[in-house]
Amino acid sequence: KENAIKYGIADSAAMANGLPIEDELTWSMKGTMIKSDLMVLDLLAHYDWTRPIYFAGNAAAHGDLQKYFQMEGLTYKLSPHRISGRVPVGTDSHTFNESKTYDNFMNNFAYGNMQDPDVFVDYYTLRMVRNIRFQFSGFASELIDNARNATDSIVRQEKFKKAEEILDRCFEVMPLSNVAPDDAVYHYLVRHYFDLKHENPEDAELGEKVDSIARLLVDKRLEDLAYFAGLDGNWTGKQLKEIGKSLYHLELLRQSSIPEEVMTKYRIAQQNNQDVDEKDYYGILYGTDYDQLLVDMGQQLNRMMRETKGDELKERYREILRSKTTFPPELVYGWMPYLFQ
């Protein structure tokens, strides 16, 4: 313990927040071991906590040991704290070392000029971009959660401000205009922006910034949906997973853009058969042709099922359409209730 504190391996902020240094690190290993596992065991058996140990890549590859990993941007540092699992009630989350991660993202990391329109970001580079955006998103999410849990108003505002700066930095160095949106990660980044907007609705500048970014993404997904709705039946079947992805992303943006109290008010009014404001339901999608595209998409999918030859292929399409992880189930049920009979 003394060395972990002396050499700066322990997270002082986590300790101040009530997260203790463990007496010992215990973890389980399942299945077989390979040479790299033996190397890690040997390293830890002789570790005296005088210098940090970092792991790059997928933390899950190290199994149960990852509960002692703390992210510092793009690498995991072995921590003397139990970062996940048995965390004291009422304390902040410390999946990320806040000060080091913030400094790395804001000041230390170089991003390869991806914001430059003369730099081409190809599909291979996007694999790394996805990981970078994922860590930006995770860090912003943790800052927002810790801000909401803060009892001190100054600490609360500082963490919200840090989260906004982190999101601004992410969109500055990897803008949508030059770096294509990846799967769900980009949309979660926008959702965190909406979280900040809902926490501070009086900040007009923040609201305008969030809405402008979200609308760019909405326009992109609506454009994709319009393209899919115009395909013939054969090609529609080959793009089912991409169609489902676009629908899920649009739903994520819609729901994220609506404050919880507004959505609750809408649901209550609807249940009581009272007049409702459509803007309370559609949020950022209000005023777009989203509804018409949903109608077109439903007709297209029904036409695809009618025209598909072969029971095996039809059954494969049914499985994809009924999968809750691929398509929003409420949409599919509205379009094709016979699939669920």
Short mmCIF file of C-alpha atoms in Angstrom, two decimals:
data_model
loop_
_atom_site.label_atom_id
_atom_site.label_comp_id
_atom_site.label_asym_id
_atom_site.label_seq_id
_atom_site.Cartn_x
_atom_site.Cartn_y
_atom_site.Cartn_z
CA LYS A 1 0.00 0.00 0.00
CA GLU A 2 2.79 2.40 0.92
CA ASN A 3 4.49 2.01 -2.46
CA ALA A 4 1.21 2.42 -4.37
CA ILE A 5 0.72 5.78 -2.66
CA LYS A 6 4.38 6.84 -2.72
CA TYR A 7 4.84 6.22 -6.44
CA GLY A 8 1.50 7.70 -7.49
CA ILE A 9 -0.10 4.45 -8.62
CA ALA A 10 -3.07 4.82 -6.29
CA ASP A 11 -5.77 7.26 -7.38
CA SER A 12 -5.74 10.03 -4.76
CA ALA A 13 -9.11 11.37 -5.90
CA ALA A 14 -10.67 7.94 -5.56
CA MET A 15 -9.17 7.54 -2.08
CA ALA A 16 -10.49 10.94 -1.03
CA ASN A 17 -13.90 9.83 -2.26
CA GLY A 18 -13.85 6.71 -0.08
CA LEU A 19 -12.47 4.06 -2.43
CA PRO A 20 -9.92 2.07 -0.39
CA ILE A 21 -6.69 0.38 -1.41
CA GLU A 22 -7.24 -3.37 -1.36
CA ASP A 23 -5.23 -5.56 1.02
CA GLU A 24 -4.70 -8.00 -1.83
CA LEU A 25 -5.77 -8.49 -5.44
CA THR A 26 -7.80 -11.64 -5.99
CA TRP A 27 -9.22 -12.82 -9.28
CA SER A 28 -10.25 -16.04 -10.97
CA MET A 29 -9.18 -17.52 -14.29
CA LYS A 30 -11.38 -19.81 -16.34
CA GLY A 31 -10.53 -22.28 -19.07
CA THR A 32 -7.03 -22.65 -20.40
CA MET A 33 -3.94 -20.48 -19.95
CA ILE A 34 -1.58 -19.42 -22.68
CA LYS A 35 1.94 -18.01 -22.48
CA SER A 36 0.77 -14.43 -22.13
CA ASP A 37 -1.38 -15.40 -19.12
CA LEU A 38 1.62 -17.04 -17.46
CA MET A 39 3.68 -13.92 -18.15
CA VAL A 40 1.07 -11.73 -16.44
CA LEU A 41 0.92 -14.07 -13.43
CA ASP A 42 4.70 -14.01 -13.10
CA LEU A 43 4.78 -10.22 -13.44
CA LEU A 44 2.18 -9.72 -10.73
CA ALA A 45 3.73 -12.31 -8.40
CA HIS A 46 6.88 -10.18 -8.21
CA TYR A 47 5.21 -6.77 -8.41
CA ASP A 48 6.12 -4.32 -5.64
CA TRP A 49 4.00 -1.35 -6.84
CA THR A 50 6.99 0.91 -7.54
CA ARG A 51 6.08 1.49 -11.19
CA PRO A 52 2.72 1.28 -12.99
CA ILE A 53 1.61 -1.64 -15.14
CA TYR A 54 -0.50 -0.80 -18.18
CA PHE A 55 -2.61 -3.02 -20.41
CA ALA A 56 -3.57 -2.03 -23.95
CA GLY A 57 -6.39 -3.47 -26.03
CA ASN A 58 -9.39 -5.36 -24.78
CA ALA A 59 -9.64 -5.48 -20.98
CA ALA A 60 -11.95 -8.49 -21.19
CA ALA A 61 -9.01 -10.54 -22.47
CA HIS A 62 -7.63 -10.47 -18.92
CA GLY A 63 -10.80 -11.87 -17.38
CA ASP A 64 -11.62 -11.14 -13.77
CA LEU A 65 -8.44 -9.09 -13.30
CA GLN A 66 -10.12 -6.23 -15.15
CA LYS A 67 -12.04 -5.25 -12.00
CA TYR A 68 -8.74 -3.62 -10.93
CA PHE A 69 -8.21 -1.80 -14.23
CA GLN A 70 -8.55 1.97 -14.39
CA MET A 71 -8.69 3.74 -17.74
CA GLU A 72 -6.37 6.70 -18.36
CA GLY A 73 -7.53 7.51 -21.88
CA LEU A 74 -6.69 4.61 -24.15
CA THR A 75 -4.82 2.27 -21.80
CA TYR A 76 -5.79 0.46 -18.62
CA LYS A 77 -3.60 0.85 -15.55
CA LEU A 78 -3.54 -1.88 -12.92
CA SER A 79 -4.95 -0.20 -9.83
CA PRO A 80 -4.71 -1.10 -6.13
CA HIS A 81 -8.41 -0.19 -5.92
CA ARG A 82 -11.31 -2.41 -6.87
CA ILE A 83 -12.70 -0.23 -9.64
CA SER A 84 -15.79 -2.28 -10.51
CA GLY A 85 -17.98 -4.50 -8.39
CA ARG A 86 -17.72 -3.81 -4.67
CA VAL A 87 -17.65 -0.01 -4.78
CA PRO A 88 -18.72 1.84 -1.59
CA VAL A 89 -22.30 3.09 -1.72
CA GLY A 90 -22.60 6.80 -2.45
CA THR A 91 -19.13 7.20 -3.96
CA ASP A 92 -18.28 8.37 -7.44
CA SER A 93 -17.49 5.91 -10.19
CA HIS A 94 -13.76 5.72 -10.94
CA THR A 95 -13.62 3.59 -14.07
CA PHE A 96 -11.52 6.47 -15.43
CA ASN A 97 -8.77 8.33 -13.63
CA GLU A 98 -10.41 11.72 -14.04
CA SER A 99 -7.41 14.05 -13.98
CA LYS A 100 -5.12 11.90 -16.15
CA THR A 101 -7.80 10.97 -18.68
CA TYR A 102 -8.91 14.59 -19.02
CA ASP A 103 -5.32 15.77 -19.52
CA ASN A 104 -4.60 13.06 -22.08
CA PHE A 105 -7.72 13.72 -24.16
CA MET A 106 -7.44 17.51 -24.00
CA ASN A 107 -3.68 18.10 -24.13
CA ASN A 108 -1.51 15.05 -24.72
CA PHE A 109 -3.04 12.88 -27.44
CA ALA A 110 -2.43 13.60 -31.13
CA TYR A 111 -5.34 12.72 -33.44
CA GLY A 112 -3.66 12.59 -36.83
CA ASN A 113 -5.32 15.73 -38.27
CA MET A 114 -8.59 13.88 -38.79
CA GLN A 115 -10.39 17.22 -38.76
CA ASP A 116 -8.54 18.24 -41.95
CA PRO A 117 -10.74 17.67 -45.04
CA ASP A 118 -7.57 16.83 -47.00
CA VAL A 119 -6.98 13.82 -44.72
CA PHE A 120 -8.84 10.70 -45.81
CA VAL A 121 -10.14 8.55 -42.94
CA ASP A 122 -10.69 5.12 -44.48
CA TYR A 123 -12.63 2.13 -43.15
CA TYR A 124 -9.48 0.63 -41.60
CA THR A 125 -8.70 3.79 -39.64
CA LEU A 126 -12.32 3.93 -38.50
CA ARG A 127 -11.76 0.78 -36.43
CA MET A 128 -9.38 2.76 -34.20
CA VAL A 129 -11.63 5.81 -34.35
CA ARG A 130 -14.44 3.71 -32.91
CA ASN A 131 -12.32 2.84 -29.89
CA ILE A 132 -11.25 6.45 -29.35
CA ARG A 133 -14.84 7.68 -29.56
CA PHE A 134 -15.93 4.88 -27.24
CA GLN A 135 -13.51 6.06 -24.54
CA PHE A 136 -14.55 9.70 -25.02
CA SER A 137 -18.16 8.59 -24.60
CA GLY A 138 -17.45 6.48 -21.52
CA PHE A 139 -15.50 9.28 -19.84
CA ALA A 140 -18.18 11.89 -20.58
CA SER A 141 -20.84 9.53 -19.25
CA GLU A 142 -18.92 8.97 -16.01
CA LEU A 143 -18.40 12.71 -15.52
CA ILE A 144 -22.12 13.35 -16.01
CA ASP A 145 -23.11 10.57 -13.60
CA ASN A 146 -20.66 11.80 -10.97
CA ALA A 147 -21.92 15.37 -11.43
CA ARG A 148 -25.48 14.25 -10.82
CA ASN A 149 -24.37 12.46 -7.65
CA ALA A 150 -22.38 15.42 -6.34
CA THR A 151 -23.75 17.14 -3.24
CA ASP A 152 -21.52 20.19 -3.68
CA SER A 153 -22.95 22.53 -6.33
CA ILE A 154 -19.49 23.77 -7.36
CA VAL A 155 -18.19 20.22 -7.89
CA ARG A 156 -21.38 19.42 -9.77
CA GLN A 157 -20.92 22.31 -12.21
CA GLU A 158 -17.20 21.58 -12.63
CA LYS A 159 -17.89 18.00 -13.68
CA PHE A 160 -20.68 19.02 -16.05
CA LYS A 161 -18.31 21.58 -17.58
CA LYS A 162 -15.57 18.96 -17.96
CA ALA A 163 -18.02 16.61 -19.68
CA GLU A 164 -18.97 19.35 -22.15
CA GLU A 165 -15.31 20.13 -22.86
CA ILE A 166 -14.56 16.45 -23.45
CA LEU A 167 -17.46 16.13 -25.89
CA ASP A 168 -16.43 19.35 -27.64
CA ARG A 169 -12.92 17.97 -28.01
CA CYS A 170 -14.18 14.71 -29.48
CA PHE A 171 -16.27 16.47 -32.13
CA GLU A 172 -13.45 18.94 -32.81
CA VAL A 173 -10.78 16.32 -33.59
CA MET A 174 -13.14 13.78 -35.22
CA PRO A 175 -15.92 15.85 -36.85
CA LEU A 176 -18.83 14.22 -38.63
CA SER A 177 -17.93 16.19 -41.77
CA ASN A 178 -14.69 14.23 -42.23
CA VAL A 179 -14.96 11.18 -39.97
CA ALA A 180 -18.01 9.04 -40.70
CA PRO A 181 -20.28 8.13 -37.78
CA ASP A 182 -19.61 4.60 -36.61
CA ASP A 183 -22.19 2.31 -35.06
CA ALA A 184 -23.95 3.33 -31.86
CA VAL A 185 -20.96 5.04 -30.24
CA TYR A 186 -21.33 8.32 -32.13
CA HIS A 187 -25.01 8.45 -31.26
CA TYR A 188 -24.25 7.92 -27.58
CA LEU A 189 -21.86 10.87 -27.72
CA VAL A 190 -24.77 12.99 -28.94
CA ARG A 191 -26.97 11.54 -26.19
CA HIS A 192 -24.45 12.74 -23.58
CA TYR A 193 -24.67 16.20 -25.14
CA PHE A 194 -28.45 16.06 -24.74
CA ASP A 195 -27.97 15.01 -21.10
CA LEU A 196 -26.00 18.21 -20.53
CA LYS A 197 -28.63 20.25 -22.35
CA HIS A 198 -31.39 18.81 -20.16
CA GLU A 199 -29.36 19.56 -17.03
CA ASN A 200 -28.90 23.18 -18.08
CA PRO A 201 -31.87 24.15 -20.30
CA GLU A 202 -31.17 27.88 -19.87
CA ASP A 203 -27.82 27.64 -21.67
CA ALA A 204 -28.96 28.67 -25.16
CA GLU A 205 -25.47 28.35 -26.66
CA LEU A 206 -25.17 24.75 -25.47
CA GLY A 207 -28.66 23.92 -26.72
CA GLU A 208 -27.95 25.34 -30.16
CA LYS A 209 -24.66 23.44 -30.39
CA VAL A 210 -26.26 20.14 -29.38
CA ASP A 211 -29.21 20.51 -31.75
CA SER A 212 -27.00 21.41 -34.72
CA ILE A 213 -24.82 18.31 -34.24
CA ALA A 214 -27.85 16.08 -33.69
CA ARG A 215 -29.59 17.40 -36.82
CA LEU A 216 -26.57 16.55 -38.96
CA LEU A 217 -26.78 13.00 -37.69
CA VAL A 218 -30.57 12.86 -38.09
CA ASP A 219 -30.28 14.04 -41.69
CA LYS A 220 -27.67 11.35 -42.37
CA ARG A 221 -29.84 8.57 -40.92
CA LEU A 222 -33.00 9.80 -42.68
CA GLU A 223 -31.07 9.86 -45.94
CA ASP A 224 -30.02 6.25 -45.31
CA LEU A 225 -33.61 5.26 -44.54
CA ALA A 226 -34.89 6.91 -47.73
CA TYR A 227 -32.32 4.95 -49.71
CA PHE A 228 -33.31 1.65 -48.08
CA ALA A 229 -37.01 2.35 -48.67
CA GLY A 230 -36.32 2.65 -52.41
CA LEU A 231 -34.58 -0.70 -52.85
CA ASP A 232 -36.24 -3.66 -54.52
CA GLY A 233 -37.24 -6.66 -52.44
CA ASN A 234 -34.10 -8.70 -53.08
CA TRP A 235 -31.73 -5.94 -52.04
CA THR A 236 -33.88 -4.99 -49.06
CA GLY A 237 -33.35 -8.44 -47.61
CA LYS A 238 -29.58 -8.08 -47.93
CA GLN A 239 -29.65 -4.78 -46.03
CA LEU A 240 -31.97 -5.73 -43.16
CA LYS A 241 -29.36 -5.31 -40.43
CA GLU A 242 -28.32 -1.90 -41.78
CA ILE A 243 -31.98 -0.84 -41.93
CA GLY A 244 -32.50 -1.93 -38.33
CA LYS A 245 -29.38 -0.05 -37.29
CA SER A 246 -30.62 3.19 -38.86
CA LEU A 247 -34.01 2.81 -37.16
CA TYR A 248 -32.43 2.16 -33.77
CA HIS A 249 -30.11 5.14 -34.14
CA LEU A 250 -33.00 7.45 -35.03
CA GLU A 251 -34.95 6.19 -32.02
CA LEU A 252 -31.93 6.77 -29.79
CA LEU A 253 -31.63 10.35 -31.04
CA ARG A 254 -35.38 10.97 -30.65
CA GLN A 255 -35.54 9.66 -27.10
CA SER A 256 -32.30 11.36 -26.04
CA SER A 257 -33.52 14.75 -27.25
CA ILE A 258 -36.61 14.71 -25.02
CA PRO A 259 -36.27 15.59 -21.31
CA GLU A 260 -37.65 12.86 -19.05
CA GLU A 261 -40.28 15.15 -17.53
CA VAL A 262 -41.57 16.08 -21.00
CA MET A 263 -41.82 12.44 -22.06
CA THR A 264 -43.64 11.62 -18.79
CA LYS A 265 -46.10 14.46 -19.40
CA TYR A 266 -46.72 13.18 -22.93
CA ARG A 267 -47.39 9.62 -21.73
CA ILE A 268 -49.83 10.78 -19.05
CA ALA A 269 -51.73 12.98 -21.52
CA GLN A 270 -51.90 10.13 -24.01
CA GLN A 271 -53.21 7.69 -21.39
CA ASN A 272 -55.90 10.18 -20.38
CA ASN A 273 -56.91 10.84 -24.01
CA GLN A 274 -55.86 14.48 -23.69
CA ASP A 275 -54.48 16.65 -26.46
CA VAL A 276 -50.74 16.12 -26.88
CA ASP A 277 -48.02 18.20 -28.45
CA GLU A 278 -46.35 16.13 -31.18
CA LYS A 279 -43.08 17.92 -30.50
CA ASP A 280 -43.08 16.32 -27.04
CA TYR A 281 -42.93 12.93 -28.75
CA TYR A 282 -40.74 13.55 -31.79
CA GLY A 283 -38.12 15.79 -30.20
CA ILE A 284 -35.24 16.35 -32.63
CA LEU A 285 -37.19 14.44 -35.33
CA TYR A 286 -40.06 16.94 -35.24
CA GLY A 287 -40.67 18.53 -38.63
CA THR A 288 -38.81 15.84 -40.59
CA ASP A 289 -40.28 13.23 -42.94
CA TYR A 290 -39.56 10.46 -40.41
CA ASP A 291 -43.19 9.31 -40.23
CA GLN A 292 -43.53 9.04 -43.99
CA LEU A 293 -40.26 7.14 -44.24
CA LEU A 294 -41.54 4.69 -41.61
CA VAL A 295 -44.67 4.12 -43.73
CA ASP A 296 -42.53 3.60 -46.84
CA MET A 297 -40.19 1.27 -44.97
CA GLY A 298 -43.07 -0.82 -43.63
CA GLN A 299 -44.53 -1.20 -47.12
CA GLN A 300 -41.11 -2.13 -48.48
CA LEU A 301 -40.55 -4.84 -45.87
CA ASN A 302 -44.01 -6.33 -46.43
CA ARG A 303 -43.36 -6.36 -50.18
CA MET A 304 -40.03 -8.07 -49.56
CA MET A 305 -41.69 -10.86 -47.55
CA ARG A 306 -44.36 -11.39 -50.23
CA GLU A 307 -41.83 -11.58 -53.06
CA THR A 308 -39.23 -13.74 -51.30
CA LYS A 309 -38.98 -17.23 -52.74
CA GLY A 310 -38.01 -20.16 -50.55
CA ASP A 311 -39.11 -21.01 -47.02
CA GLU A 312 -35.56 -21.07 -45.66
CA LEU A 313 -34.81 -17.51 -46.81
CA LYS A 314 -38.17 -16.25 -45.54
CA GLU A 315 -37.49 -17.79 -42.13
CA ARG A 316 -34.09 -16.10 -42.00
CA TYR A 317 -35.74 -12.74 -42.71
CA ARG A 318 -38.34 -13.42 -40.01
CA GLU A 319 -35.63 -14.12 -37.45
CA ILE A 320 -33.83 -10.87 -38.25
CA LEU A 321 -37.02 -8.80 -38.18
CA ARG A 322 -38.16 -10.33 -34.89
CA SER A 323 -34.78 -9.86 -33.22
CA LYS A 324 -35.04 -7.10 -30.62
CA THR A 325 -31.34 -6.39 -30.96
CA THR A 326 -31.67 -5.77 -34.71
CA PHE A 327 -35.02 -3.98 -35.13
CA PRO A 328 -37.12 -1.83 -32.76
CA PRO A 329 -39.87 -4.39 -31.93
CA GLU A 330 -42.69 -1.84 -31.67
CA LEU A 331 -42.07 -0.72 -35.27
CA VAL A 332 -41.94 -4.24 -36.69
CA TYR A 333 -45.08 -5.26 -34.80
CA GLY A 334 -46.91 -2.26 -36.25
CA TRP A 335 -45.78 -3.08 -39.77
CA MET A 336 -45.96 -6.87 -39.74
CA PRO A 337 -48.01 -8.26 -36.82
CA TYR A 338 -48.26 -11.62 -38.62
CA LEU A 339 -44.57 -12.25 -37.89
CA PHE A 340 -45.38 -12.59 -34.20
CA GLN A 341 -48.33 -14.97 -34.56
#
